[in-house]
Coordinates of C-alpha atoms in Angstrom, one line a residue:
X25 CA 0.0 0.0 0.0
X26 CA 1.4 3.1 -0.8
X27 CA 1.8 5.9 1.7
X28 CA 1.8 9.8 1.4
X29 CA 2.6 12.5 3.3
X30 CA 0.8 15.3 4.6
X31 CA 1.8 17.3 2.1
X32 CA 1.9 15.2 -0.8
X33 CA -1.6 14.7 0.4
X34 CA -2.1 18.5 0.1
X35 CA -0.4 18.8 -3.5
X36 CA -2.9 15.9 -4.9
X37 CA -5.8 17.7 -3.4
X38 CA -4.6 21.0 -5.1
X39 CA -4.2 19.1 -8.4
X40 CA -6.9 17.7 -8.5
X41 CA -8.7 21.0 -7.6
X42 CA -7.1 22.6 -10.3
X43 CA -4.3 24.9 -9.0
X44 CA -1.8 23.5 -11.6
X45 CA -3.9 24.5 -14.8
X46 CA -2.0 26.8 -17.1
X47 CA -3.8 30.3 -16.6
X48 CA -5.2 32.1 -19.4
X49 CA -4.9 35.4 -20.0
X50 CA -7.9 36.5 -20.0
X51 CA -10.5 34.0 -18.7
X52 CA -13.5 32.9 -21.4
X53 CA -16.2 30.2 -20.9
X54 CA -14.0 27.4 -21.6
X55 CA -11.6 28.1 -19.1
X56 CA -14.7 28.0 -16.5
X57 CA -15.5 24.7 -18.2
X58 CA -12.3 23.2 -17.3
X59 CA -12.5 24.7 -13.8
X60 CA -15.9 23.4 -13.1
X61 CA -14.7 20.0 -14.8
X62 CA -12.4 20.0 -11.6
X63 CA -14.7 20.8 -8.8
X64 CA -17.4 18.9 -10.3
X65 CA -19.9 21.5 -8.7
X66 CA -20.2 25.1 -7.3
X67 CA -22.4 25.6 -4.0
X68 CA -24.2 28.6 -4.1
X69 CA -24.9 30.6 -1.2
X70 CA -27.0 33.8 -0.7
X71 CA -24.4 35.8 1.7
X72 CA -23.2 38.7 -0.3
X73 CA -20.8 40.4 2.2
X74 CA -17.8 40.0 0.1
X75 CA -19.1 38.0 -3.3
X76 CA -21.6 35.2 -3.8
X77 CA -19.9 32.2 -3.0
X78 CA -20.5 30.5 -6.5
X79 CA -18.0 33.3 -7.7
X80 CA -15.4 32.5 -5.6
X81 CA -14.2 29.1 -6.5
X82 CA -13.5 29.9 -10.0
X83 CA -11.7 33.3 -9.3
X84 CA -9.5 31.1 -6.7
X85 CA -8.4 29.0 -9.9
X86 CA -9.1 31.1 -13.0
X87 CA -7.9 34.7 -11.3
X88 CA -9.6 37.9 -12.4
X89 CA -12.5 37.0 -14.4
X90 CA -15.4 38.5 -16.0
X91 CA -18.7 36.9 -13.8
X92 CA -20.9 37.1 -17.0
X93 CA -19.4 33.9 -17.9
X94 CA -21.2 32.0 -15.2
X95 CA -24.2 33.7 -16.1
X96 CA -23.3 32.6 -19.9
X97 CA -22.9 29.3 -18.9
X98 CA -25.8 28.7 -16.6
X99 CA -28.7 30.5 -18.5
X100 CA -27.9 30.7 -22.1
X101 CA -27.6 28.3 -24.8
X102 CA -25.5 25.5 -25.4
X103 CA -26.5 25.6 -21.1
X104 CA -23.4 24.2 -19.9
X105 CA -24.2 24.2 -16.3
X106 CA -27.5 23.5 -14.3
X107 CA -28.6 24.2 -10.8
X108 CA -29.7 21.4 -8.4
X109 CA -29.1 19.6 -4.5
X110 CA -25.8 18.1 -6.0
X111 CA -23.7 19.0 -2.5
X112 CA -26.1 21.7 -0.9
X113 CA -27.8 24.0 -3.7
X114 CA -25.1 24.0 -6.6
X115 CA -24.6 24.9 -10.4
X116 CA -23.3 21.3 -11.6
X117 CA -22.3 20.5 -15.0
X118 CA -25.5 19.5 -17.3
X119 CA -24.2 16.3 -17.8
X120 CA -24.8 15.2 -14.1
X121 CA -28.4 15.8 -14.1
X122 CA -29.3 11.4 -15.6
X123 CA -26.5 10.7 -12.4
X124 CA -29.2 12.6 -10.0
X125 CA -32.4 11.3 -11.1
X126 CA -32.4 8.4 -8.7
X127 CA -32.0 11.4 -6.1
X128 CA -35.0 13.1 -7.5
X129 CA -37.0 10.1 -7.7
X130 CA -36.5 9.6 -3.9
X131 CA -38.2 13.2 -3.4
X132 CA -41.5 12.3 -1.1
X133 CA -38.6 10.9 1.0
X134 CA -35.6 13.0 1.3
X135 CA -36.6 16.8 0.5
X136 CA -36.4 18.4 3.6
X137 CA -39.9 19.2 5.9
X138 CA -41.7 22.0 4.8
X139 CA -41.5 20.8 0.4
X140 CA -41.9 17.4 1.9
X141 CA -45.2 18.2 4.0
X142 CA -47.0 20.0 1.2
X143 CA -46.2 17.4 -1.6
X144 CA -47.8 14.7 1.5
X145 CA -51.0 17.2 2.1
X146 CA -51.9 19.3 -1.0
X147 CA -50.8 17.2 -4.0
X148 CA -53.1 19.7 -6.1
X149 CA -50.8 22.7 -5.4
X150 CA -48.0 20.9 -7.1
X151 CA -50.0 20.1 -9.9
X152 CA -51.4 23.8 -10.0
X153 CA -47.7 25.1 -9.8
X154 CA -45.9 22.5 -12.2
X155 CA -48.7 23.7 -14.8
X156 CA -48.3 27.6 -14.1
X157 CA -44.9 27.4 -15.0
X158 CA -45.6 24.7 -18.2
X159 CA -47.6 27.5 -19.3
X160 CA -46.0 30.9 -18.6
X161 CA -42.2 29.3 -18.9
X162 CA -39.5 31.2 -16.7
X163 CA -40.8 32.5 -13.7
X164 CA -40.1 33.8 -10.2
X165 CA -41.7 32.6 -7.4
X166 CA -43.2 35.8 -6.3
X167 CA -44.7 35.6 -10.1
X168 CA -46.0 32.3 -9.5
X169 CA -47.6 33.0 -6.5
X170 CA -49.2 36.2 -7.9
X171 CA -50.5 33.7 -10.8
X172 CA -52.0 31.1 -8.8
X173 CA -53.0 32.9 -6.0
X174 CA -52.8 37.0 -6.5
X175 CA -50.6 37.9 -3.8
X176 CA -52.5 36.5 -1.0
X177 CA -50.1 33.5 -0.4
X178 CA -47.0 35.6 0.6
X179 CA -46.9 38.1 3.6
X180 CA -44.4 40.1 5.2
X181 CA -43.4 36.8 6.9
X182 CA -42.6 35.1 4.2
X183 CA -38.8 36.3 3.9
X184 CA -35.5 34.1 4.4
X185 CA -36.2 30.5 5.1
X186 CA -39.9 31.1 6.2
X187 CA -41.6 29.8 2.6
X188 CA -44.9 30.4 1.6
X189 CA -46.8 27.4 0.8
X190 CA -46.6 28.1 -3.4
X191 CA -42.4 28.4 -2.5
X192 CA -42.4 25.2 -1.0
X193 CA -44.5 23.3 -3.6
X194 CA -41.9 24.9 -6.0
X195 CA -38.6 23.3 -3.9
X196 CA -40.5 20.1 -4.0
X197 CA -40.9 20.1 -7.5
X198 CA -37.2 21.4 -8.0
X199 CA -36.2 18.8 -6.1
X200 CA -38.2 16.0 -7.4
X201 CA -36.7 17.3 -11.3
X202 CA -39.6 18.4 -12.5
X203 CA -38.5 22.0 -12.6
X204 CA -35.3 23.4 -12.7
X205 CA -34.1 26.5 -13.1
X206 CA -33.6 28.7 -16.3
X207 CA -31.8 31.7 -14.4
X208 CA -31.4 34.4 -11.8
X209 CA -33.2 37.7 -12.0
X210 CA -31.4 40.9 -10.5
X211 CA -32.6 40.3 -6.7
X212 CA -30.6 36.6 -6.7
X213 CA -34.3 34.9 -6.9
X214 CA -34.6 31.5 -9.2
X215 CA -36.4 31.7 -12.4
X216 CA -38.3 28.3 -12.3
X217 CA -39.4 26.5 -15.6
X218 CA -39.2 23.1 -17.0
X219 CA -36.0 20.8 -17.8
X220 CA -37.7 20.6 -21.4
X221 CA -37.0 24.0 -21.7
X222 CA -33.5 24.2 -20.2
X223 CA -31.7 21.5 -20.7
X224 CA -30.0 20.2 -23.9
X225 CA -31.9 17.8 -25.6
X226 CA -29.3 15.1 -25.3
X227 CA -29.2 15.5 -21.8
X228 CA -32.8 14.7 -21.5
X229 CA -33.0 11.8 -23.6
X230 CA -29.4 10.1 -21.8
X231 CA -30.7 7.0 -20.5
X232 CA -31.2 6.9 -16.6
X233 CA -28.7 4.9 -15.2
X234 CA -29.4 2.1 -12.2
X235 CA -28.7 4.1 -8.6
X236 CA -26.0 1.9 -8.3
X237 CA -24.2 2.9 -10.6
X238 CA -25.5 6.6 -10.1
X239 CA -24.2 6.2 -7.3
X240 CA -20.3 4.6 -8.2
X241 CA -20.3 7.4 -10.8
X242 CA -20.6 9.9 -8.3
X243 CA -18.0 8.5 -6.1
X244 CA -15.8 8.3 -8.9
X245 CA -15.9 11.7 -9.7
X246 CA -15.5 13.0 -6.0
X247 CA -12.6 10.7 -6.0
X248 CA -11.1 12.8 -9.4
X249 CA -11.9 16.4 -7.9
X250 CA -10.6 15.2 -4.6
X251 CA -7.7 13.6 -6.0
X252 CA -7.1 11.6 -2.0
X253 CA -10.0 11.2 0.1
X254 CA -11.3 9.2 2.8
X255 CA -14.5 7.3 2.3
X256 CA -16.4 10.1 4.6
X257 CA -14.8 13.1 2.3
X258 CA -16.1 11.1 -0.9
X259 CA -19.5 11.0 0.6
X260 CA -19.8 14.6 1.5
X261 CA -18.8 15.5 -1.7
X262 CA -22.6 14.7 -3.5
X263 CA -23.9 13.8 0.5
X264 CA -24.5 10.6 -0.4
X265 CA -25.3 8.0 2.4
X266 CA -23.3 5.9 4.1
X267 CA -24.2 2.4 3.0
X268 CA -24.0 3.2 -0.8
X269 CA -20.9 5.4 -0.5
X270 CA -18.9 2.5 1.0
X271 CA -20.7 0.3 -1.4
X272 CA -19.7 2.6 -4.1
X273 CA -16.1 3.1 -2.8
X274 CA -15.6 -1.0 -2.5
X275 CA -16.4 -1.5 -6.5
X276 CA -13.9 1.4 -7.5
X277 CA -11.2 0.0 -5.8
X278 CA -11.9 -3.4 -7.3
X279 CA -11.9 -1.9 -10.7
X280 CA -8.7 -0.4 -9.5
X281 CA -10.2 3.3 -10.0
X282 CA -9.2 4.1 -6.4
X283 CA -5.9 3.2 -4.7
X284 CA -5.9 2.2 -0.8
X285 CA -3.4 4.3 0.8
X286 CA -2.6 6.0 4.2
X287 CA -1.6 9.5 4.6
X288 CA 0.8 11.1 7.2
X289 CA -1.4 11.8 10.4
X290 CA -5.0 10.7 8.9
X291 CA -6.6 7.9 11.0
X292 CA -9.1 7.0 8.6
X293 CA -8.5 5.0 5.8
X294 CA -7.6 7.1 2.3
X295 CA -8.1 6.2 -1.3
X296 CA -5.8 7.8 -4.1
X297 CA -7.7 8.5 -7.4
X298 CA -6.0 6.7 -10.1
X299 CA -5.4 9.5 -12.6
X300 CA -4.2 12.2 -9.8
X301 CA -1.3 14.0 -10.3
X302 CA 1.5 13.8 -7.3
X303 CA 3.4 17.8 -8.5
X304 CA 6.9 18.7 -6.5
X305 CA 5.6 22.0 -5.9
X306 CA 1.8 23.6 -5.9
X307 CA 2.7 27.9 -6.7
X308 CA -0.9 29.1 -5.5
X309 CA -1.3 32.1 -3.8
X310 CA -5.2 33.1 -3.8
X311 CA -8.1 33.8 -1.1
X312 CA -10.6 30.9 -0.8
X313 CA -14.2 31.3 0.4
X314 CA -15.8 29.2 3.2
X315 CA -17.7 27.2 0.7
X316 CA -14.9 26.3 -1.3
X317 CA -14.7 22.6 -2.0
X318 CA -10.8 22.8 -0.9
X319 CA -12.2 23.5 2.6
X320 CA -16.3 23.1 3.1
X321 CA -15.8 19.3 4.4
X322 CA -13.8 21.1 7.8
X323 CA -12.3 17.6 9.3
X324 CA -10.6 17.2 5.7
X325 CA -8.9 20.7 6.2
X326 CA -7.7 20.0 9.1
X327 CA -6.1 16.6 8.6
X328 CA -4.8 18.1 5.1
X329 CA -3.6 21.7 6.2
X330 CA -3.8 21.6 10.1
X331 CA -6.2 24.4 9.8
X332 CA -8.8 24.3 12.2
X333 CA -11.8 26.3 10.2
X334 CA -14.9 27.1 11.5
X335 CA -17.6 29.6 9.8
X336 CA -19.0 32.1 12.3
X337 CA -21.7 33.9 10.5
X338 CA -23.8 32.5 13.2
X339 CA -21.9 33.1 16.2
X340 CA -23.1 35.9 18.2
X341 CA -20.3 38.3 17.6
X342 CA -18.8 38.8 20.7
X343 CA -18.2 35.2 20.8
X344 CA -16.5 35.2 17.6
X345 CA -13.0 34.0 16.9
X346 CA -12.1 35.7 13.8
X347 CA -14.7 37.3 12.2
X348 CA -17.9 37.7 10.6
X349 CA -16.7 36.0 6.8
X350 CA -13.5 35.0 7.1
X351 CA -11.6 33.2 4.0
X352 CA -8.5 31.0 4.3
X353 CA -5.3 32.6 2.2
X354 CA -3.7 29.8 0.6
X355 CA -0.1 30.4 0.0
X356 CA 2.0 27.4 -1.6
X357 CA 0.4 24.6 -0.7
X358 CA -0.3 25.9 2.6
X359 CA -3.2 28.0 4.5
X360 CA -0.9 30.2 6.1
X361 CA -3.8 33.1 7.0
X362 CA -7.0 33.9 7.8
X363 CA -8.5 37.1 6.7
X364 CA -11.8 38.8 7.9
X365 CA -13.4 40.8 4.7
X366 CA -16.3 42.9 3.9
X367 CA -16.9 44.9 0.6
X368 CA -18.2 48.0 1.3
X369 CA -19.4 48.9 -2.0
X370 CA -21.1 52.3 -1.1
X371 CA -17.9 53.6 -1.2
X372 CA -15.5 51.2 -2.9
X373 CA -13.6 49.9 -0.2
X374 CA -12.5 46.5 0.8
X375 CA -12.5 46.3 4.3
X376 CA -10.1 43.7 6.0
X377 CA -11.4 43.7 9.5
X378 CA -8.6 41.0 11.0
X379 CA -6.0 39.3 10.0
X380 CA -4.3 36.6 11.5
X381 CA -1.3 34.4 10.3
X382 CA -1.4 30.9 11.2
X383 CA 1.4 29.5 13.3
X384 CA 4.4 28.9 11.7
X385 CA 3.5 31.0 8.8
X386 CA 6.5 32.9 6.8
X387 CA 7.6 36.6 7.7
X388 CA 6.3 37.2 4.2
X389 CA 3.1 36.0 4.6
X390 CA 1.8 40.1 5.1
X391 CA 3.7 41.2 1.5
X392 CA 1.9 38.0 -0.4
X393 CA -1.5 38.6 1.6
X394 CA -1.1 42.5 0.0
X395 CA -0.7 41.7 -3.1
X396 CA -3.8 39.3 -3.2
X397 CA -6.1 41.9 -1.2
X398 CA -5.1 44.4 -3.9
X399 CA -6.0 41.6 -7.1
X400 CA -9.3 40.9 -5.1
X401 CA -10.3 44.8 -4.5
X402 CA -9.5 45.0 -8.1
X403 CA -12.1 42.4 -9.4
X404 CA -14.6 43.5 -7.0
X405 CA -14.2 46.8 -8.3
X406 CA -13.3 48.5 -5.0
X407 CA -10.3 51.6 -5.4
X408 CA -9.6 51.7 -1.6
X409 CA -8.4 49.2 1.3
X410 CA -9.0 49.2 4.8
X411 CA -7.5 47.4 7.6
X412 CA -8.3 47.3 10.8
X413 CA -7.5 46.4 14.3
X414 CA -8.4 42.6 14.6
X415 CA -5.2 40.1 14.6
X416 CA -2.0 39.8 14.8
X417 CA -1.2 40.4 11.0
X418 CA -2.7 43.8 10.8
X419 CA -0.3 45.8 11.5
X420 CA 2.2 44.5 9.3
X421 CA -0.2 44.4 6.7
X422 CA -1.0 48.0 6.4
X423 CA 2.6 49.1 5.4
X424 CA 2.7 46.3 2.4
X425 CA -0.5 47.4 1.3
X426 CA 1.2 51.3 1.3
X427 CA 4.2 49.7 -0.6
X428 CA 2.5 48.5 -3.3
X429 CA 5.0 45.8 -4.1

């Protein structure tokens, strides 16, 4: 069996995440197709403090790029990406949607309360909804509801997680695949409509395959964008279960897809992709969000990077650690800082709240954390930089941010 390292382990990660692909000079939509082709998915997430988290990920690996292109990509024709519960809500690559069929046929049983509930008690209102939205095509759900029921469904409660009863009969049936979603409007809400009209036509008529082997596809493909993994970072990757995930990961090994292997400090078993790359050196230097897939699956970043990494949008604030939305800088192969950020867009400044280096980190660590604040502020479109008080890499990051090096 062979054994890695710690941070060989790290370098195959990064490979496989796609830190090693040749940059292009100025990003188009096949350079997003080869990032996505990477992380398999992008989770999206609502929190807009800095940028939308679906953003993120690809300006981690792609640098500076124009966020049309994911528009492009996941609204216009050929569609190259979709939306669906691939990891949590995600844009996913069209050609996953036959893999997650078996997931949508298991609907009544695994969408969540509230989508559940009304699908159980008012099977009409799906019906109502699915044939609103056959008939008008794309559609909010604040359209919908003033379509089916002329306002009276939503109140000024119905904000945030607290769905109306039309909302919920439209996650069911987004769930269940018999909506998707053609687009975004300008406030972030879904346009809903049918897969007949958003989806390439081969991509409807691929043939379903068995949930077994669903199922070992998926696991396959967490095992390529992970490049090593334990069995439980292979299953979070699509949140599969446990029973078919180590069903899943016992046929790949067999068909010698995956490689048993130990890494340096993990003390659960690791399998090795069979295509990943092993590089000498990984030259990243780039800011990831919280819901990158380098670091969402926390127990993974901390037996890869010893980076303990916890997400305290939640946390009362005077109980907070590091910050409101704090990203990991990634440096090498290494996370050698945290950084608390904010865009402040009403006056185009990028605020830094904290900063904290990591132990062990290099006395450079403030001159490479400058220069990738300033590329950030730059994309974001923000002139100015602010850093404040918070941590102990503050105050040596304000002079490199002065000298402009």
């Amino acid at each position: 069996m062979e054994s890695l390292s710690r941070g060989q382990a790290r370098r195959v990660a990064l490979a496989a995440q796609g830190f090693l692909d040749a940059p292009h000079a100025t990003p188009t939509l096949r350079t997003l197709e080869r990032t996505v082709r990477r992380t398999g998915v992008l989770q999206i997430d609502s929190v807009n403090v800095l940028q939308r988290a679906h953003f993120m990920p690809l300006y981690a690996r792609m640098g500076p790029y124009d966020t049309d292109l994911l528009r492009r990509a996941s609204a216009e024709r050929p569609r190259r990406l979709v939306e669906y519960w691939a990891h949590e809500a995600a844009y996913m690559p069209v050609d996953l949607w036959p893999l997650m069929r078996h997931r949508m046929a298991q609907a009544h049983d695994r969408a969540w309360g509230g989508p559940r509930s009304v699908a159980r008690e008012n099977p009409q209102l799906l019906r109502d909804v699915l044939a609103d939205v056959r008939a008008r095509g794309a559609r909010s759900a604040r359209q919908i509801e003033a379509d089916l029921t002329g306002g009276a469904d939503r109140t000024k409660d119905h904000w945030g997680w607290n769905w109306s009863e039309v909302k919920k009969a439209l996650e069911f049936l987004f769930y269940a695949g018999d909506i998707t979603v053609a687009g975004r409007n300008g406030s972030f809400e879904r346009l809903y409509d049918v897969p007949e009209r958003v989806l390439p036509p081969s991509v409807l008529a691929a043939p379903t395959p068995a949930p077994t082997d669903a199922r070992r596809e998926l696991v396959r493909r967490a095992a390529a964008s992970h490049g090593v993994a334990s069995e439980q970072c292979l299953r979070d990757y699509y949140r599969m279960g446990v029973v078919d995930a180590k069903r899943a990961v016992a046929e790949l090994v067999e068909a010698g897809d995956l490689l048993p292997v130990t890494v340096e400090g993990w003390r659960r078993p690791a399998y090795l992709h069979h295509e990943a790359r092993l590089p000498r050196r990984v030259e990243a230097r780039t800011l990831l969000s919280p819901f990158d897939p380098v670091v969402w699956e926390r127990a993974r970043t901390e037996a890869l990077f010893d980076f303990r990494y916890r997400i305290e949008i939640y946390v009362p604030e005077p109980q907070r650690v590091h910050g409101y939305y704090v990203l990991p800088f990634l440096l090498g192969d290494a996370l050698v800082a945290r950084v608390d950020l904010k865009a402040d867009r009403s006056t185009g400044t990028l605020l830094v709240p904290g900063a904290f280096a990591e132990p062990g980190a290099s006395a450079d660590v403030a001159d490479h954390l400058a220069a990738e604040l300033r590329r950030l502020a730059g994309w974001l479109g923000l002139e100015q930089i602010a850093v404040g008080e918070r941590g102990d890499l503050t105050a040596a990051l304000r002079p490199a941010l002065a000298a402009r090096v």
